[in-house]
XYZ file of N, CA and C in Angstrom:
552
model
N 1.039 -0.430 -0.277
C -0.127 -0.155 0.276
C 0.913 0.965 0.003
N 0.719 2.354 -0.921
C 1.150 3.312 -0.799
C 1.495 4.495 0.131
N 1.618 4.528 1.268
C 2.181 5.585 2.453
C 1.678 7.437 1.927
N 0.321 7.833 2.023
C -0.029 9.786 1.770
C -0.247 10.260 2.963
N 0.891 9.849 3.699
C 1.693 10.218 4.730
C 2.473 11.764 4.278
N 2.233 12.496 5.085
C 3.276 13.562 5.082
C 2.906 14.910 6.481
N 4.871 15.844 5.452
C 5.175 15.863 7.379
C 3.477 16.482 7.530
N 2.316 16.975 6.923
C 1.156 18.450 7.074
C 0.739 17.034 7.686
N 0.747 15.687 7.481
C -0.533 15.282 7.901
C -0.626 13.899 6.951
N -2.426 13.855 6.022
C -2.313 13.103 5.471
C -2.847 14.049 3.648
N -2.276 13.549 3.564
C -2.954 13.728 2.011
C -4.016 13.573 1.997
N -4.279 15.180 0.816
C -6.506 14.793 0.821
C -6.904 13.950 -0.145
N -7.535 13.729 0.089
C -8.056 11.781 -0.682
C -8.216 11.583 -2.553
N -8.119 12.995 -2.998
C -8.100 13.321 -4.071
C -6.355 13.954 -4.274
N -5.496 14.035 -3.928
C -4.426 13.750 -4.403
C -4.481 12.687 -4.330
N -4.031 11.323 -2.693
C -3.932 10.189 -2.571
C -4.576 9.261 -3.903
N -5.386 9.853 -4.046
C -6.035 8.681 -5.743
C -4.689 9.043 -6.667
N -4.721 10.039 -7.100
C -4.410 10.687 -8.701
C -2.688 9.736 -8.104
N -2.009 10.472 -6.844
C -0.720 9.417 -6.049
C -0.628 8.108 -6.643
N -2.176 7.886 -6.051
C -1.646 5.705 -6.285
C -1.751 5.714 -7.486
N -2.682 6.456 -8.705
C -3.357 6.027 -10.307
C -2.113 6.016 -10.590
N -0.977 7.538 -10.216
C -1.115 7.829 -12.024
C 0.995 7.301 -11.442
N 1.813 7.452 -9.320
C 2.944 7.487 -9.540
C 3.935 6.161 -10.975
N 2.685 4.356 -10.462
C 3.712 3.475 -10.989
C 4.261 4.179 -12.146
N 3.015 4.174 -13.896
C 3.401 5.204 -14.180
C 4.945 6.260 -14.995
N 3.954 6.554 -13.116
C 5.190 7.997 -13.376
C 7.282 7.285 -13.216
N 6.924 6.216 -12.095
C 8.100 6.673 -11.712
C 8.175 5.342 -12.584
N 8.470 3.761 -13.910
C 8.582 3.538 -14.724
C 8.984 4.578 -15.678
N 8.185 5.269 -16.492
C 8.865 5.828 -17.047
C 10.276 6.197 -17.063
N 10.445 7.009 -15.611
C 11.363 8.320 -14.767
C 12.662 7.206 -14.557
N 12.815 5.673 -14.387
C 12.903 4.475 -14.250
C 14.270 4.775 -15.655
N 12.772 4.727 -16.535
C 13.664 4.397 -17.556
C 14.290 5.766 -18.533
N 14.126 6.628 -17.941
C 14.753 7.835 -18.718
C 15.931 8.378 -17.703
N 15.820 7.759 -16.563
C 17.703 8.418 -15.984
C 17.954 7.097 -14.457
N 18.428 5.708 -14.791
C 18.134 4.811 -14.431
C 17.203 4.868 -12.766
N 17.146 3.646 -12.525
C 16.184 3.591 -11.175
C 16.830 4.744 -9.595
N 17.559 4.237 -9.198
C 17.191 5.636 -8.286
C 17.697 6.669 -8.884
N 17.995 7.738 -9.326
C 17.079 8.970 -10.200
C 16.052 8.841 -10.541
N 15.670 8.134 -10.790
C 13.632 7.489 -11.665
C 13.007 8.077 -10.502
N 13.248 7.273 -9.391
C 12.920 7.201 -7.871
C 12.872 8.430 -7.603
N 14.239 9.032 -7.729
C 13.929 10.475 -6.506
C 13.093 11.479 -7.102
N 14.033 11.723 -8.554
C 12.689 12.812 -9.483
C 11.122 12.242 -8.998
N 11.026 11.354 -9.466
C 9.648 10.663 -9.090
C 7.845 11.515 -7.715
N 9.519 11.389 -6.294
C 9.055 11.546 -5.235
C 9.265 12.916 -5.345
N 10.105 13.390 -5.896
C 10.181 15.168 -5.773
C 8.735 15.914 -6.679
N 8.785 14.886 -8.037
C 7.706 15.260 -8.463
C 6.444 15.712 -7.941
N 5.923 14.639 -7.266
C 4.506 14.372 -6.358
C 5.280 15.514 -5.468
N 5.739 15.045 -4.319
C 5.786 16.513 -3.892
C 6.324 17.222 -3.225
N 6.303 17.609 -5.310
C 5.310 19.579 -6.046
C 4.562 19.682 -5.771
N 4.336 18.613 -6.320
C 2.377 19.153 -6.684
C 1.078 19.262 -5.104
N 1.789 17.913 -4.705
C 1.584 17.541 -3.213
C 1.883 19.356 -2.201
N 2.310 19.738 -2.814
C 2.980 21.612 -2.141
C 2.194 22.873 -2.802
N 1.624 21.969 -4.181
C 0.960 23.171 -4.614
C -0.885 22.921 -4.729
N -0.705 21.434 -4.429
C -2.200 20.178 -4.421
C -3.440 21.539 -4.763
N -3.059 22.758 -3.418
C -4.631 23.570 -3.496
C -4.605 24.459 -5.424
N -3.300 25.014 -6.236
C -3.575 25.645 -7.023
C -4.117 24.689 -7.925
N -3.294 23.347 -8.291
C -3.457 22.440 -9.049
C -4.490 21.177 -9.511
N -5.543 20.882 -8.319
C -6.165 20.134 -8.193
C -7.633 20.518 -9.329
N -7.512 21.141 -9.171
C -8.489 21.835 -10.751
C -7.968 21.614 -11.577
N -6.352 21.007 -12.551
C -5.994 20.301 -13.929
C -6.882 19.076 -13.869
N -6.866 18.681 -15.285
C -7.054 17.109 -15.742
C -6.710 16.222 -14.962
N -6.767 15.936 -15.255
C -5.767 14.590 -15.027
C -4.573 15.105 -16.820
N -4.412 15.214 -17.440
C -3.212 15.107 -19.141
C -2.549 15.690 -18.521
N -3.506 17.057 -17.755
C -2.580 17.871 -17.568
C -1.457 18.202 -15.744
N -2.325 17.633 -14.930
C -1.814 17.107 -13.509
C -0.480 16.092 -14.303
N -0.349 15.029 -14.519
C 0.471 14.210 -15.636
C 1.175 14.475 -16.222
N 1.460 15.581 -16.883
C 2.565 16.223 -17.852
C 3.756 16.224 -16.365
N 2.335 17.386 -16.104
C 2.930 18.465 -14.757
C 4.040 17.577 -13.789
N 3.769 16.829 -13.618
C 4.351 16.302 -12.433
C 5.606 15.688 -13.835
N 5.267 14.821 -14.892
C 6.616 14.619 -15.626
C 7.335 15.544 -16.337
N 6.898 16.601 -16.557
C 7.977 17.772 -16.224
C 8.548 17.896 -15.216
N 7.791 17.994 -14.314
C 9.160 18.420 -12.528
C 10.123 17.681 -13.107
N 9.895 15.950 -13.057
C 10.256 14.475 -12.573
C 11.901 15.555 -13.136
N 11.184 15.411 -14.811
C 12.793 15.520 -15.614
C 13.290 17.326 -15.603
N 12.783 18.282 -14.655
C 12.842 18.956 -15.333
C 14.208 18.891 -13.559
N 13.879 18.213 -12.538
C 14.769 17.365 -11.707
C 16.137 16.736 -11.569
N 15.343 15.790 -13.039
C 16.414 14.597 -13.639
C 17.596 15.782 -14.806
N 17.020 16.781 -14.180
C 18.268 17.677 -15.376
C 18.521 18.505 -15.099
N 18.343 18.710 -13.475
C 19.462 19.572 -13.208
C 20.306 18.759 -12.050
N 19.623 17.982 -11.546
C 21.403 17.124 -11.179
C 21.793 16.577 -12.149
N 22.226 16.790 -13.470
C 22.390 16.194 -14.344
C 24.096 17.332 -14.574
N 22.623 18.899 -14.485
C 24.404 19.553 -14.751
C 24.705 19.754 -13.396
N 25.325 19.854 -12.143
C 25.106 19.607 -11.145
C 26.827 18.657 -11.171
N 25.644 17.090 -11.684
C 26.275 15.957 -11.851
C 27.556 16.063 -12.649
N 27.488 17.254 -13.168
C 28.359 17.556 -14.779
C 29.433 18.326 -14.003
N 28.805 19.512 -13.227
C 30.092 21.075 -12.861
C 31.217 19.636 -11.349
N 31.653 19.042 -11.102
C 31.776 18.059 -10.535
C 32.555 16.899 -10.696
N 32.130 16.304 -12.420
C 32.676 15.411 -12.353
C 33.551 15.870 -14.610
N 33.874 14.973 -14.595
C 34.781 15.594 -15.746
C 34.278 13.858 -16.611
N 33.668 14.671 -18.215
C 33.665 13.366 -18.623
C 34.277 11.967 -19.051
N 33.822 10.960 -18.949
C 34.234 9.618 -18.532
C 34.508 8.824 -20.148
N 34.750 9.166 -20.779
C 35.182 9.607 -22.392
C 33.844 8.380 -23.266
N 32.617 9.844 -23.106
C 31.577 8.861 -23.044
C 31.379 8.671 -25.326
N 31.482 7.490 -26.098
C 31.536 7.559 -27.278
C 30.207 8.334 -27.852
N 30.650 8.744 -28.822
C 29.950 10.037 -29.068
C 29.258 9.791 -30.898
N 30.040 8.794 -31.647
C 30.225 7.709 -32.874
C 28.275 7.163 -33.534
N 27.613 6.970 -34.247
C 27.029 6.611 -34.595
C 26.572 4.915 -34.254
N 27.365 4.446 -33.525
C 27.482 2.997 -33.502
C 27.409 2.300 -34.894
N 27.216 1.022 -34.278
C 26.620 0.021 -35.915
C 25.249 -0.988 -34.964
N 25.468 -1.639 -36.976
C 23.929 -2.268 -35.610
C 24.546 -3.557 -35.945
N 23.681 -4.494 -35.005
C 23.699 -5.525 -34.691
C 24.635 -6.728 -36.018
N 25.636 -6.855 -35.647
C 25.609 -8.090 -37.163
C 24.804 -9.229 -37.097
N 24.327 -10.051 -35.750
C 23.536 -10.403 -35.673
C 22.183 -10.611 -35.836
N 21.637 -9.840 -36.633
C 20.231 -9.006 -36.986
C 19.817 -9.514 -37.998
N 20.259 -10.338 -39.001
C 19.574 -11.519 -39.519
C 19.046 -12.915 -38.849
N 19.369 -13.000 -37.986
C 19.265 -14.365 -36.938
C 17.473 -14.130 -36.243
N 17.819 -12.619 -36.532
C 16.465 -11.996 -34.828
C 14.888 -11.907 -35.888
N 13.910 -13.370 -35.683
C 13.201 -14.544 -35.766
C 11.805 -13.419 -35.848
N 11.527 -12.588 -35.320
C 10.481 -12.488 -34.587
C 10.032 -10.969 -33.173
N 9.245 -10.190 -34.176
C 9.183 -8.631 -33.266
C 9.851 -8.558 -31.881
N 9.734 -9.991 -30.957
C 10.800 -9.529 -30.225
C 11.406 -10.276 -29.671
N 11.592 -10.779 -30.236
C 13.659 -10.232 -29.710
C 14.435 -9.581 -31.622
N 13.200 -8.556 -32.212
C 14.220 -7.699 -32.041
C 13.087 -5.339 -31.726
N 13.339 -5.405 -29.995
C 12.960 -4.854 -29.907
C 14.121 -5.041 -28.666
N 14.102 -6.736 -27.723
C 15.398 -7.007 -27.071
C 16.898 -6.284 -28.333
N 16.402 -5.822 -29.161
C 17.785 -6.318 -29.896
C 18.296 -5.176 -30.214
N 16.889 -4.355 -30.855
C 16.933 -2.212 -30.394
C 17.324 -1.597 -29.623
N 16.985 -2.851 -28.014
C 16.913 -1.561 -27.011
C 19.016 -2.163 -26.510
N 19.199 -3.733 -26.948
C 20.595 -3.806 -26.890
C 20.996 -2.771 -27.015
N 21.329 -1.951 -28.279
C 21.705 -0.809 -29.368
C 21.570 0.235 -28.714
N 20.000 1.586 -27.945
C 19.850 1.701 -27.773
C 20.503 2.124 -25.925
N 20.434 1.254 -25.084
C 21.582 1.048 -24.673
C 23.367 1.170 -24.551
N 23.735 1.221 -25.342
C 24.934 1.222 -25.691
C 25.055 2.714 -26.226
N 24.555 3.444 -26.190
C 24.568 4.530 -26.472
C 25.766 5.809 -25.110
N 25.798 6.612 -25.253
C 26.165 7.689 -24.091
C 24.780 7.612 -23.550
N 24.811 8.096 -22.399
C 24.025 9.034 -21.194
C 23.066 10.230 -22.283
N 23.510 10.619 -22.495
C 22.585 11.997 -23.008
C 21.692 11.590 -24.997
N 22.097 10.484 -26.040
C 21.824 9.972 -26.552
C 20.716 9.046 -26.267
N 20.421 7.613 -25.339
C 19.718 6.940 -25.232
C 18.309 8.169 -24.240
N 18.826 9.585 -23.297
C 17.956 9.939 -22.535
C 16.698 10.748 -23.755
N 16.885 11.691 -25.504
C 17.139 12.063 -26.256
C 15.987 10.676 -26.474
N 16.857 9.222 -27.300
C 15.839 8.411 -27.514
C 14.764 8.111 -27.328
N 14.337 8.705 -25.771
C 13.104 8.452 -25.122
C 12.024 9.119 -25.364
N 12.653 10.150 -24.844
C 12.255 11.965 -25.079
C 11.461 11.399 -26.309
N 12.171 11.294 -27.826
C 11.328 12.194 -29.017
C 10.436 10.282 -29.832
N 11.319 9.134 -28.754
C 10.741 8.285 -30.034
C 9.353 7.218 -29.663
N 9.802 7.545 -27.764
C 8.845 6.457 -27.074
C 8.118 7.885 -25.559
N 8.490 9.136 -25.585
C 7.452 9.878 -25.147
C 6.669 10.932 -26.175
N 7.071 10.974 -27.314
C 6.896 11.574 -28.890
C 6.816 13.680 -27.720
N 7.900 13.246 -27.556
C 8.708 15.108 -27.463
C 8.921 15.640 -28.794
N 8.750 16.642 -29.484
C 9.792 17.361 -29.872
C 10.912 18.382 -29.463
N 11.503 18.205 -30.459
C 12.836 18.434 -30.432
C 12.831 20.054 -29.361
N 12.159 20.661 -30.208
C 12.523 22.219 -28.639
C 11.610 21.642 -27.473
N 10.679 20.346 -27.522
C 11.100 19.869 -26.026
C 12.309 19.197 -24.955
N 12.088 18.052 -26.107
C 13.496 17.464 -24.858
C 14.770 18.723 -24.928
N 15.027 20.415 -25.822
C 16.446 19.952 -25.620
C 16.353 21.869 -24.818
N 14.811 21.717 -24.299
C 14.569 22.861 -23.214
C 14.752 21.519 -21.453
N 14.320 20.606 -21.855
C 14.516 19.414 -20.292
C 16.002 18.707 -19.966
N 16.429 19.759 -21.318
C 17.880 18.061 -21.443
C 18.796 19.455 -21.166
N 18.398 20.494 -21.781
C 20.035 21.612 -21.485
C 20.369 21.580 -22.635
N 20.390 21.482 -24.033
C 21.104 21.083 -24.705
C 20.183 21.746 -25.755
N 21.095 21.830 -27.187
C 20.345 23.096 -28.666
C 19.843 22.078 -28.990
N 18.421 23.240 -29.874
C 17.863 22.113 -31.388
C 18.902 21.536 -31.854
N 19.891 21.472 -32.217
C 20.119 21.018 -33.940
C 21.220 19.864 -32.316
N 21.429 19.872 -31.508
C 22.296 19.233 -30.875
C 21.251 17.561 -30.946
N 19.677 18.313 -30.867
C 19.032 16.632 -30.395
C 18.750 16.763 -31.645
N 18.484 17.026 -32.574
C 18.052 16.734 -33.952
C 19.023 15.701 -34.886
N 20.554 15.586 -34.224
C 21.831 15.380 -34.406
C 22.140 13.970 -33.917
N 21.538 13.844 -32.010
C 21.341 13.134 -31.503
C 20.249 11.642 -32.147
N 18.910 12.665 -33.006
C 17.843 12.397 -33.908
C 18.408 11.657 -34.913
N 18.986 12.085 -35.931
C 20.086 11.619 -36.340
C 20.468 10.967 -36.242
N 21.912 11.013 -35.570
C 22.581 9.054 -35.649
C 21.358 7.794 -35.290
N 20.630 9.207 -34.299
C 19.979 7.490 -34.413
C 19.519 6.303 -34.887
N 18.656 7.355 -36.457
C 17.227 6.691 -37.102
C 18.477 6.333 -37.701
N 19.877 6.625 -37.979
C 20.436 5.970 -39.639
C 21.131 4.141 -38.441
N 21.711 4.711 -37.161
C 22.619 3.393 -36.618
C 20.684 1.916 -36.595
N 19.263 3.354 -36.433
C 18.424 2.282 -36.048
C 16.924 1.982 -37.424
N 17.733 2.122 -37.991
C 17.422 2.418 -39.761
C 17.431 0.122 -39.756
N 18.831 0.251 -40.017
C 18.849 -2.395 -40.478
C 17.318 -2.423 -39.243
N 16.910 -1.642 -38.336
C 16.186 -2.841 -37.274
C 14.857 -2.220 -38.036
N 14.521 -1.526 -37.950
C 13.182 -1.191 -39.053
C 13.084 -1.581 -40.151
N 13.971 -2.370 -40.947
C 13.417 -3.020 -42.215
C 14.105 -4.484 -41.625
N 14.412 -4.272 -41.109
C 14.534 -6.180 -40.289
C 12.578 -6.281 -39.692
N 12.116 -5.623 -39.022
C 11.090 -5.677 -38.705
C 10.018 -5.659 -39.968
N 10.271 -5.237 -41.505
C 9.144 -4.999 -41.682
C 8.991 -6.033 -42.512
N 10.519 -6.762 -42.740
C 10.593 -9.045 -43.290
C 10.059 -9.225 -42.730
N 10.346 -9.023 -41.131
C 8.866 -10.378 -40.208
C 7.939 -9.988 -40.519
N 7.796 -8.938 -40.435
C 6.013 -8.443 -40.847
C 5.588 -8.698 -42.522
N 6.392 -9.203 -43.300
C 5.973 -9.511 -44.703
C 6.139 -11.157 -44.638
N 7.484 -11.228 -43.762
C 7.536 -13.313 -44.223
C 6.155 -13.641 -43.016
N 5.293 -12.951 -41.824
C 4.505 -13.532 -41.417
C 2.916 -12.949 -41.530
N 2.883 -12.066 -43.055
C 1.306 -12.205 -44.270
C 1.033 -11.470 -43.030
N 1.441 -10.580 -41.909
C 0.515 -9.100 -41.246
C 0.532 -8.225 -42.422
N -0.420 -7.220 -42.087
C -0.121 -6.143 -42.587
C -0.673 -5.135 -41.917
C-alpha cells in the first residue's frame, strides 16, 4: 500500500487517489529515462512538489496533472545532471553513431527485435539514450527535449539523426518479419 502521509498530515483524498493511480507509471517512465535510483528520486520529488501546490493544481485535468508531474520530474533530473557535470569530468562517452547488430538477420520475431533495439540504445551515451526515450517513446518535440535536457535543438536533431541512421536496419528487419508473417 502506498503511504500518503506527509509532514503536514494526511494527503487530501483526491491527491492520494491521483498519486495511487499515476505514480507507478510516472516512476516506470522516469526509471527508464534516468535510471532506477534517480528515477525514483525524481518521481518522489515531482509528486512532493505537486502536493505542495495541490490547492492550485487540483482543478487541472488528469492529463495536465500528469504533464505537470512528468515535467517537474524531468526538470529535476536535468538539474541533477547539470550539478553532476560541474563536479565530474566526461568519462570518454562514445559519440559515434554506432553500428548495427551483426546478428540482426538471425532475429526471427518482433520480440527479439525489440530486445536487439534495446541493446543498441542501451549502448549509446547517456544523453543520446535520453533523447531516444523522449523523442521516440514519449513523442516530445525537439524543442521540448532541448529545454528539458539543457542542450540546443540542433544537438537534439543530431542525436535523432544518428539514432535514425543506427536504427534503420532494425526498421528494415521489422518490415521483413511482418512480410514473412503475412501481417499487414
